[in-house]
Short mmCIF file of C-alpha atoms and ligand atoms in Angstrom, two decimals:
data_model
loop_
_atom_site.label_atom_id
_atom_site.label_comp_id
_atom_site.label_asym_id
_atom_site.label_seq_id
_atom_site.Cartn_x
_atom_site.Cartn_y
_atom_site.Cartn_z
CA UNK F 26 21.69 3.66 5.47
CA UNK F 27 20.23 3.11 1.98
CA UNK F 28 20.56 -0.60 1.02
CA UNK F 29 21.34 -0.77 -2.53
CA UNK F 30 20.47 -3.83 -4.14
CA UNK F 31 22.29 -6.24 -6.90
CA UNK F 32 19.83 -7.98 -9.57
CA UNK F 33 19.71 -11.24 -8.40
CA UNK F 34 18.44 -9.23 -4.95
CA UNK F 35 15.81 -7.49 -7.24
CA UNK F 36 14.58 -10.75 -8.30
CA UNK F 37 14.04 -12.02 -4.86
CA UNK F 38 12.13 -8.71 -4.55
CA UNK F 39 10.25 -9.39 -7.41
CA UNK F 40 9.12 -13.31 -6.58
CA UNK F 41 8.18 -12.36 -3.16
CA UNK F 42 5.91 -9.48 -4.69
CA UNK F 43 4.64 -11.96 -6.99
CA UNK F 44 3.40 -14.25 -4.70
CA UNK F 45 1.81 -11.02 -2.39
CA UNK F 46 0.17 -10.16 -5.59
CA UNK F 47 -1.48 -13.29 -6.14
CA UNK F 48 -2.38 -13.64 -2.46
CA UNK F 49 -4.01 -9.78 -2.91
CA UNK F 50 -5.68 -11.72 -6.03
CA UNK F 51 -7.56 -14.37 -3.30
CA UNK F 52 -8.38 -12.06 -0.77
CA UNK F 53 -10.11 -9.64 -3.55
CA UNK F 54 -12.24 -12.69 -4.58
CA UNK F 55 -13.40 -13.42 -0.67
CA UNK F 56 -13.91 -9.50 0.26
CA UNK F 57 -17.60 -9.21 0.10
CA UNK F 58 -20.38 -7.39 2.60
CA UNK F 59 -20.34 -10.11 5.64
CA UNK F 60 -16.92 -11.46 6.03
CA UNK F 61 -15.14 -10.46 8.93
CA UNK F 62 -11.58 -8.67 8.80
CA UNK F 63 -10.44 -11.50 10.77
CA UNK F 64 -11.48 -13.81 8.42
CA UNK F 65 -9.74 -12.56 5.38
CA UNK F 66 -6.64 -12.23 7.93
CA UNK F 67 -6.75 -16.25 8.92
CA UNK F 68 -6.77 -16.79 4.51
CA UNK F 69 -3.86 -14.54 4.39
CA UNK F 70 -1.50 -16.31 6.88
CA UNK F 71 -2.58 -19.24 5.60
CA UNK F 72 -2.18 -18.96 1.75
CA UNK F 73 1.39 -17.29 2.94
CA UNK F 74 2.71 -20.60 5.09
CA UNK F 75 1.57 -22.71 2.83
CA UNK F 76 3.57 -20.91 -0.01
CA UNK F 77 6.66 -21.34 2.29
CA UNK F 78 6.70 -17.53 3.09
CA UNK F 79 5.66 -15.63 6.10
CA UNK F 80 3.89 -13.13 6.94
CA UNK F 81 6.24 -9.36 6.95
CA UNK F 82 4.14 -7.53 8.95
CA UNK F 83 2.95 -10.20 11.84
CA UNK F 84 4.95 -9.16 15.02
CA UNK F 85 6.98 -6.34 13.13
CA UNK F 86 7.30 -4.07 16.17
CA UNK F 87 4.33 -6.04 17.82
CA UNK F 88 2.02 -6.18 14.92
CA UNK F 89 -1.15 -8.69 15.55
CA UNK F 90 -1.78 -9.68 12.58
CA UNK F 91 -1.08 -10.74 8.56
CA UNK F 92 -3.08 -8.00 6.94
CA UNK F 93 -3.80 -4.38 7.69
CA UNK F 94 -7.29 -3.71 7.03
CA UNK F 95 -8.40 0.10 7.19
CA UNK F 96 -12.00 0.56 6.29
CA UNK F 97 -13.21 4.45 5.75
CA UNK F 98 -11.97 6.66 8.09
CA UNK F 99 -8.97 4.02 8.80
CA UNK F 100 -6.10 5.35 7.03
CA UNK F 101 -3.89 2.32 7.64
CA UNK F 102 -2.69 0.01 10.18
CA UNK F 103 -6.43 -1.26 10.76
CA UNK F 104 -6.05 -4.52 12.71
CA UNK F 105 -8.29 -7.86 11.63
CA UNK F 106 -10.83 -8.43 14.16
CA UNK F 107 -14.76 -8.90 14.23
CA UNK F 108 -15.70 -6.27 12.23
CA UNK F 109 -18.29 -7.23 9.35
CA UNK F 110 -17.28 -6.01 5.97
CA UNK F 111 -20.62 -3.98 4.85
CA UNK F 112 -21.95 -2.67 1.28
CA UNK F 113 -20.39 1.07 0.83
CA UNK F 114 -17.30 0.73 2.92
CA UNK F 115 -14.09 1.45 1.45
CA UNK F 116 -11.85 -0.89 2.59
CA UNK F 117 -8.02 -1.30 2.04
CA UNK F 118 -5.77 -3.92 2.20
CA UNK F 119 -2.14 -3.75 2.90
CA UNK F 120 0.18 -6.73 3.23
CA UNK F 121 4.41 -7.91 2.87
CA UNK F 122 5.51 -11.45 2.96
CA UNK F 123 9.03 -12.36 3.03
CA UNK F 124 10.31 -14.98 0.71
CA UNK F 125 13.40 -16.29 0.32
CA UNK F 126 14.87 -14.01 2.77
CA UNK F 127 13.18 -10.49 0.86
CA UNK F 128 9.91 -8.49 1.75
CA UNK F 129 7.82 -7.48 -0.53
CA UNK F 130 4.84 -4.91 0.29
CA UNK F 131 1.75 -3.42 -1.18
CA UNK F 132 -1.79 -2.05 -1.02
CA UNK F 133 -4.78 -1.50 -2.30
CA UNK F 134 -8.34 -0.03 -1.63
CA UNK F 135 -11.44 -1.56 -2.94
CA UNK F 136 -15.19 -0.25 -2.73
CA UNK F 137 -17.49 -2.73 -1.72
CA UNK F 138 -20.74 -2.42 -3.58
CA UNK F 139 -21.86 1.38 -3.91
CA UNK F 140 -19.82 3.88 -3.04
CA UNK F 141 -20.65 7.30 -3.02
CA UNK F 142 -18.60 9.64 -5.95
CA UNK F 143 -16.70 11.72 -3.82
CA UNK F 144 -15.22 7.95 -2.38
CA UNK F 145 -14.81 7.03 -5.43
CA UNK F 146 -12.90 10.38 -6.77
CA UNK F 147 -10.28 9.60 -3.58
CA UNK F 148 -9.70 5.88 -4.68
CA UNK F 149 -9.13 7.44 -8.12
CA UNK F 150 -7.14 9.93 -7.53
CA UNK F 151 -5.05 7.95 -4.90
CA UNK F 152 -4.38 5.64 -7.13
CA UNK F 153 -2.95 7.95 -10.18
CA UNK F 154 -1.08 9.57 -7.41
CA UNK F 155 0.73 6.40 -6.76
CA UNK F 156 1.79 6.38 -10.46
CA UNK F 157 2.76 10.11 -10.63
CA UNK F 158 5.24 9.24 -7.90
CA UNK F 159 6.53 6.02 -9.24
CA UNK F 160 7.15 8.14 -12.64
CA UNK F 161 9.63 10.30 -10.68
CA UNK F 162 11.60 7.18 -8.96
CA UNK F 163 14.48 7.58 -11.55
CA UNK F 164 18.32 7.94 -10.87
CA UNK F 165 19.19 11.59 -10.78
CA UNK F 166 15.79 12.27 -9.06
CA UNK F 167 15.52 12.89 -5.90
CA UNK F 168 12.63 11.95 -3.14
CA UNK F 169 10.98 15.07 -2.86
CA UNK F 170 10.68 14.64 -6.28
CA UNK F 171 7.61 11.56 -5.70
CA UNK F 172 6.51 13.53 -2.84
CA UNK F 173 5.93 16.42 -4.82
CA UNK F 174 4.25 14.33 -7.78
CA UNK F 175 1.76 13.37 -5.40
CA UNK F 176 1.08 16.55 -2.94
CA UNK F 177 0.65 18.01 -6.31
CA UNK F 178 -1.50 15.71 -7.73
CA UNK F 179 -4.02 14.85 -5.11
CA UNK F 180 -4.51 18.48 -3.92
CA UNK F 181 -5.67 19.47 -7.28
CA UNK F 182 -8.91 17.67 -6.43
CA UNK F 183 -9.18 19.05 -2.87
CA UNK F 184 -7.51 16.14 -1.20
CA UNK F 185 -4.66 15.69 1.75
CA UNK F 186 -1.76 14.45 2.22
CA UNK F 187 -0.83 12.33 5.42
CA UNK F 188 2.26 13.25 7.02
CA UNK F 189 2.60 11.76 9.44
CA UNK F 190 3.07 8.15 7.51
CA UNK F 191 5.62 7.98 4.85
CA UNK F 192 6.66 5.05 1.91
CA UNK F 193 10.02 3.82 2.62
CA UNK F 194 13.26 1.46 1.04
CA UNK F 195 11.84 -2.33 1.13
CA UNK F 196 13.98 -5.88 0.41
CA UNK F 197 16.39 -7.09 2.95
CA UNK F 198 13.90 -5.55 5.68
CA UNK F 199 10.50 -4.13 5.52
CA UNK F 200 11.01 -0.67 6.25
CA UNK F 201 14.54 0.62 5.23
CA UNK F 202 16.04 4.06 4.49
CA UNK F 203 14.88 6.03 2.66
CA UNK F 204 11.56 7.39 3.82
CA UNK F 205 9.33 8.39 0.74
CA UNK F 206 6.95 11.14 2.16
CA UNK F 207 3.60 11.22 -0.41
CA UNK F 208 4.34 15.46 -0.05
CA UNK F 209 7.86 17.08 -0.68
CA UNK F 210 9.88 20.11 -3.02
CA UNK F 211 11.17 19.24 -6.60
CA UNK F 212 14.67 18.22 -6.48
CA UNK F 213 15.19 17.90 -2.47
CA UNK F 214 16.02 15.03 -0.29
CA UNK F 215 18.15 12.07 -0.69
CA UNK F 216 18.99 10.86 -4.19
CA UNK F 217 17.67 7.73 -5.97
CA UNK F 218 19.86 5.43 -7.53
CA UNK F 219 19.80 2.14 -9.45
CA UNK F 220 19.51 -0.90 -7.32
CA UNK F 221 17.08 1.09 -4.49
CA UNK F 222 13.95 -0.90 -3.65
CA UNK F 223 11.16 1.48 -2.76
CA UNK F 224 7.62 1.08 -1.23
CA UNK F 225 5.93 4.24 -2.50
CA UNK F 226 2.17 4.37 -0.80
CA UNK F 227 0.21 7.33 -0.70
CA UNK F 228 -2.66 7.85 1.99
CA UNK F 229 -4.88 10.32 1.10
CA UNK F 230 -7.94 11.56 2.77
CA UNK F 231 -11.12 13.13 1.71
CA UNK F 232 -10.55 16.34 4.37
CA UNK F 233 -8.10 17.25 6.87
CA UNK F 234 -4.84 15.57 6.85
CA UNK F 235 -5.05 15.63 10.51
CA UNK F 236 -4.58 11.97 12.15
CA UNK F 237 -4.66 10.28 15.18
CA UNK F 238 -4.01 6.61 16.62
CA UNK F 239 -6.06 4.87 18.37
CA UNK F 240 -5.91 3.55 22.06
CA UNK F 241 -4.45 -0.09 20.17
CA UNK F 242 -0.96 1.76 19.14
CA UNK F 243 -1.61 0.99 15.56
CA UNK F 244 -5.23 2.06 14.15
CA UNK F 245 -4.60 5.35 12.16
CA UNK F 246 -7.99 7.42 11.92
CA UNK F 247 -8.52 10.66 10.30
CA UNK F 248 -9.32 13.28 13.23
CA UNK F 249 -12.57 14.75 10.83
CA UNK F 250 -14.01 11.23 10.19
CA UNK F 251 -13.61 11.35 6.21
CA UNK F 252 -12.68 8.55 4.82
CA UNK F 253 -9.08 7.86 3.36
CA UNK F 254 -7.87 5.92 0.16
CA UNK F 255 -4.04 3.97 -0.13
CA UNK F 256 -2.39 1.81 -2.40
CA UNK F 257 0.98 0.68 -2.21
CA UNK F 258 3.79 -0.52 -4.87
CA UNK F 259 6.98 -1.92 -4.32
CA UNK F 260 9.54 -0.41 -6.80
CA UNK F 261 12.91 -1.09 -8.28
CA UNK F 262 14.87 2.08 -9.58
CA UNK F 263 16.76 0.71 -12.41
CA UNK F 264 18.89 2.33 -15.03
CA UNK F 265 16.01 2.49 -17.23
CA UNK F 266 13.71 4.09 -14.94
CA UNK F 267 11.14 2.69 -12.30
CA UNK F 268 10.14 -1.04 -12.66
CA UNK F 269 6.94 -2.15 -10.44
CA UNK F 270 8.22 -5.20 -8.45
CA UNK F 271 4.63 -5.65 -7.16
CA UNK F 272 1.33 -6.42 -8.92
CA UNK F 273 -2.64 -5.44 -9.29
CA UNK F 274 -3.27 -8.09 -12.28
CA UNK F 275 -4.56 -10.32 -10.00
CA UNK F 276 -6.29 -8.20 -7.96
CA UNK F 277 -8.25 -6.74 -11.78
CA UNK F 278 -8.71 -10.41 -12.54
CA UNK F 279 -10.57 -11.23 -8.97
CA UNK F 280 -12.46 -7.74 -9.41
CA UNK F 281 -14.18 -8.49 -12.84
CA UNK F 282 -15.31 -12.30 -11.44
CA UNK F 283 -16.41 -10.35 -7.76
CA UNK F 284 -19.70 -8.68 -8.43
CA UNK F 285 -18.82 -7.08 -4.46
CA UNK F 286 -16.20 -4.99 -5.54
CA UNK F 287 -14.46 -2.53 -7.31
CA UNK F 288 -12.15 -0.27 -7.57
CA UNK F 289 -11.35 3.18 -10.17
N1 LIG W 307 2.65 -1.02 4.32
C1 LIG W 307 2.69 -0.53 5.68
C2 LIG W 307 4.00 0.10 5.88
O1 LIG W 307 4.82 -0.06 5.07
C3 LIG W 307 2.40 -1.61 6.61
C4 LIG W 307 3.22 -1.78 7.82
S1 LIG W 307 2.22 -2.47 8.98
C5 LIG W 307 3.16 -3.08 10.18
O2 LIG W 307 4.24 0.83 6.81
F1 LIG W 307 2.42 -3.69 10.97
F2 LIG W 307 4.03 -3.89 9.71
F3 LIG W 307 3.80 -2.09 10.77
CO1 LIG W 308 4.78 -0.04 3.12
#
């Protein structure tokens, strides 16, 4: 069942993605070549209790952790653990806190010094994909219609679409109905209407869309070995079209000060 959600909802939404955006803020300014995934997970749950929220993802369906951290071939669901962030990796960083009652959720992939160009072409292109498909999350539209903004997109360049994984409704829970696959037909599927909270998140990889998870349950890793790129928004369809509920200012702020990272 699609939730639909009133505006004082939306602005729950909204404050909870505020707060996940400035926590995405402080963990761009500590990712650097020798910190441990754990260690940036620990800063997470932390900067999240202590802004009377918790963590959305922490023992969702037996979840470990705060973060996901998914570095190269990790498309998502990476858990935190002892392994040492290093110059060249491409590293993502998904996260949802609930506030007030509301999740919020989104993503983002960084590179951490050098990356090669083809890397950086996938964070790129990953990225504008993301904003292809929030251009389509309009009433009228329907889901196939994002899913088809970014298949279209990101195969252009030679890339793939997971299928597998798929976006999703966000707000009163963290994954609600409907599912938002990153690949779809023009005018298919359910359709969106105002007052729908959506997470749209494509994962793209570099080669085969082929996938597998790993003996944990949770670490996603493409079946080839090339890496994969994702960023997440959380989105409001409004009368007026698609409003971002989530944010990357802070992340661009902590990315200009961070000599360690970047991102297209
Ligand atoms: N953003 C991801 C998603 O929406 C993260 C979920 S991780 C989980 O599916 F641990 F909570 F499952
Ligand atoms: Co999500």
């Amino acid at each position: 069942m699609i939730l639909i959600k009133s505006d004082d909802e939306i602005e729950l939404i909204r404050n909870s993605n505020l707060l996940l955006g400035k926590l995405h803020g402080e963990l761009a300014k500590h990712l650097k070549p020798g910190i441990k995934t754990i260690e940036l997970d620990k800063l997470a749950y932390e900067f999240i209790m202590d802004h009377g929220g918790k963590p959305s993802f922490l023992n969702y369906r037996g979840y470990p952790n705060t973060l996901c951290i998914s570095v190269n071939d990790v498309v998502i669901h990476g858990i935190p653990g002892d392994y040492v962030i290093k110059e060249g990796d491409l590293v993502s960083i998904d996260c949802g806190i609930i506030l007030e009652g509301y999740h919020s959720d989104s993503a983002f992939s960084y590179a951490v010094g050098e990356v090669s160009p083809q890397v950086w072409e996938l964070m790129k292109r990953t990225k504008e994909a993301l904003y292809k498909g929030i251009e389509q999350a309009k009433p009228g539209n329907r889901v196939g219609d994002i899913g088809y903004a970014i298949e279209h997109y990101v195969t252009q360049f030679g890339f793939s679409v997971v299928r597998e994984m798929t976006g999703h409704g966000v707000g009163r829970y963290l994954h609600e109905d409907p599912a938002i696959p990153n690949y779809g037909r023009r005018g298919q599927g359910k359709r969106l209407k105002a007052g729908m909270t959506i997470a749209i998140e494509p994962m793209i990889t570099m080669g085969s869309h082929k996938i597998y998870i790993e003996k944990d349950g949770w670490t996603v890793r493409t079946v080839d070995g090339k890496p994969a790129a994702h960023y997440e928004h959380s989105i409001a369809i409004t009368k007026k079209g698609p409003e971002i509920l989530s944010t990357f200012k802070y992340i661009y702020q902590a990315i200009n000060e961070n000599p360690n990272i970047s991102s297209p």
